[in-house]
mmCIF file of C-alpha atoms in Angstrom:
data_model
loop_
_atom_site.group_PDB
_atom_site.id
_atom_site.type_symbol
_atom_site.label_atom_id
_atom_site.label_comp_id
_atom_site.label_asym_id
_atom_site.label_seq_id
_atom_site.Cartn_x
_atom_site.Cartn_y
_atom_site.Cartn_z
ATOM 1 C CA LYS A 2 0.000 0.000 0.000
ATOM 2 C CA LYS A 3 2.776 2.436 0.915
ATOM 3 C CA ALA A 4 4.626 1.726 -2.329
ATOM 4 C CA VAL A 5 1.510 2.429 -4.417
ATOM 5 C CA GLU A 6 0.819 5.630 -2.491
ATOM 6 C CA SER A 7 4.445 6.653 -2.888
ATOM 7 C CA TYR A 8 4.387 6.158 -6.649
ATOM 8 C CA LEU A 9 1.076 7.964 -7.045
ATOM 9 C CA GLN A 10 2.589 10.927 -5.191
ATOM 10 C CA GLN A 11 5.805 10.776 -7.190
ATOM 11 C CA ILE A 12 3.977 10.692 -10.520
ATOM 12 C CA LEU A 13 0.802 12.707 -9.923
ATOM 13 C CA ARG A 14 2.177 15.366 -7.579
ATOM 14 C CA HIS A 15 5.860 15.722 -8.404
ATOM 15 C CA GLY A 16 6.158 14.398 -11.964
ATOM 16 C CA PHE A 17 9.434 12.732 -10.988
ATOM 17 C CA PHE A 18 9.808 9.077 -10.029
ATOM 18 C CA HIS A 19 12.289 6.381 -9.049
ATOM 19 C CA ALA A 20 12.480 4.087 -12.081
ATOM 20 C CA ASP A 21 14.204 1.040 -10.565
ATOM 21 C CA PRO A 22 12.180 -0.060 -7.517
ATOM 22 C CA HIS A 23 13.495 -3.532 -6.686
ATOM 23 C CA PRO A 24 14.207 -4.885 -3.173
ATOM 24 C CA GLY A 25 17.826 -3.742 -3.342
ATOM 25 C CA ASN A 26 16.738 -0.141 -3.965
ATOM 26 C CA VAL A 27 13.810 0.183 -1.580
ATOM 27 C CA ALA A 28 13.675 -0.522 2.151
ATOM 28 C CA VAL A 29 11.288 0.120 5.031
ATOM 29 C CA ASP A 30 12.515 1.809 8.193
ATOM 30 C CA PRO A 31 11.339 0.743 11.688
ATOM 31 C CA THR A 32 8.504 3.319 11.593
ATOM 32 C CA GLY A 33 7.176 1.970 8.280
ATOM 33 C CA LYS A 34 8.490 4.738 6.026
ATOM 34 C CA LEU A 35 9.916 3.824 2.640
ATOM 35 C CA ILE A 36 13.579 4.481 1.969
ATOM 36 C CA TYR A 37 14.704 4.723 -1.654
ATOM 37 C CA TYR A 38 18.305 3.999 -2.659
ATOM 38 C CA ASP A 39 20.214 4.330 -5.926
ATOM 39 C CA PHE A 40 18.696 7.171 -7.903
ATOM 40 C CA GLY A 41 20.631 6.214 -11.038
ATOM 41 C CA MET A 42 17.377 5.477 -12.860
ATOM 42 C CA CYS A 43 14.719 8.136 -12.407
ATOM 43 C CA GLY A 44 12.141 9.533 -14.750
ATOM 44 C CA THR A 45 10.243 12.740 -15.253
ATOM 45 C CA ILE A 46 6.779 13.258 -16.612
ATOM 46 C CA PRO A 47 5.970 16.332 -18.719
ATOM 47 C CA THR A 48 3.433 18.711 -17.168
ATOM 48 C CA THR A 49 0.772 17.979 -19.792
ATOM 49 C CA VAL A 50 1.111 14.232 -19.270
ATOM 50 C CA LYS A 51 1.063 14.672 -15.477
ATOM 51 C CA GLY A 52 -2.146 16.697 -15.732
ATOM 52 C CA GLY A 53 -3.664 14.121 -18.058
ATOM 53 C CA LEU A 54 -2.755 11.300 -15.672
ATOM 54 C CA GLN A 55 -4.358 13.240 -12.830
ATOM 55 C CA ASN A 56 -7.556 13.654 -14.851
ATOM 56 C CA LEU A 57 -7.532 9.997 -15.850
ATOM 57 C CA PHE A 58 -6.858 8.798 -12.300
ATOM 58 C CA TYR A 59 -9.582 10.947 -10.749
ATOM 59 C CA GLY A 60 -11.937 10.171 -13.629
ATOM 60 C CA VAL A 61 -11.603 6.451 -12.899
ATOM 61 C CA TYR A 62 -11.914 7.084 -9.159
ATOM 62 C CA ASN A 63 -15.062 9.197 -9.651
ATOM 63 C CA ARG A 64 -16.421 6.899 -12.385
ATOM 64 C CA ASP A 65 -16.534 9.883 -14.750
ATOM 65 C CA PRO A 66 -16.000 8.803 -18.377
ATOM 66 C CA GLU A 67 -15.812 12.398 -19.654
ATOM 67 C CA GLN A 68 -12.957 13.197 -17.262
ATOM 68 C CA CYS A 69 -11.169 9.985 -18.327
ATOM 69 C CA ILE A 70 -11.494 10.966 -21.984
ATOM 70 C CA ALA A 71 -10.317 14.510 -21.197
ATOM 71 C CA GLY A 72 -7.232 13.065 -19.490
ATOM 72 C CA LEU A 73 -6.468 10.803 -22.459
ATOM 73 C CA MET A 74 -6.851 13.759 -24.828
ATOM 74 C CA GLN A 75 -4.641 15.965 -22.640
ATOM 75 C CA MET A 76 -1.866 13.354 -22.799
ATOM 76 C CA GLY A 77 -2.283 12.961 -26.566
ATOM 77 C CA VAL A 78 -3.233 9.295 -26.181
ATOM 78 C CA TYR A 79 -6.666 9.847 -27.699
ATOM 79 C CA VAL A 80 -7.257 12.209 -30.595
ATOM 80 C CA PRO A 81 -10.972 12.535 -31.264
ATOM 81 C CA SER A 82 -12.063 11.946 -34.818
ATOM 82 C CA GLY A 83 -15.670 11.719 -35.770
ATOM 83 C CA ASP A 84 -18.162 10.011 -33.523
ATOM 84 C CA GLY A 85 -16.741 9.278 -30.074
ATOM 85 C CA THR A 86 -19.604 6.975 -29.061
ATOM 86 C CA ALA A 87 -17.468 3.812 -28.963
ATOM 87 C CA VAL A 88 -14.794 5.500 -26.855
ATOM 88 C CA ARG A 89 -17.388 6.913 -24.460
ATOM 89 C CA ARG A 90 -19.068 3.524 -24.218
ATOM 90 C CA THR A 91 -15.709 1.935 -23.366
ATOM 91 C CA ALA A 92 -14.947 4.666 -20.820
ATOM 92 C CA ASP A 93 -18.387 4.255 -19.262
ATOM 93 C CA PHE A 94 -17.223 1.309 -17.210
#
């Protein structure tokens, strides 16, 4: 749970993440906090992609297909062309 929360914060809040999270690079201290080692492999996420991921994440969380589609469009993953009924139907989980 802490690892998932950590990565969501890294990606959605900071746009910067540790890209090599194996047991040799991540530990847990006695209080339960994560400790990351070896920052030789890290990644950054462009602002537009970060914003799109935020929209997509919260769209899924809120069960809002329009917000999911907006997030995909913001990231450039989905480029609307013509009738978007099939995409909206798919997003309407």
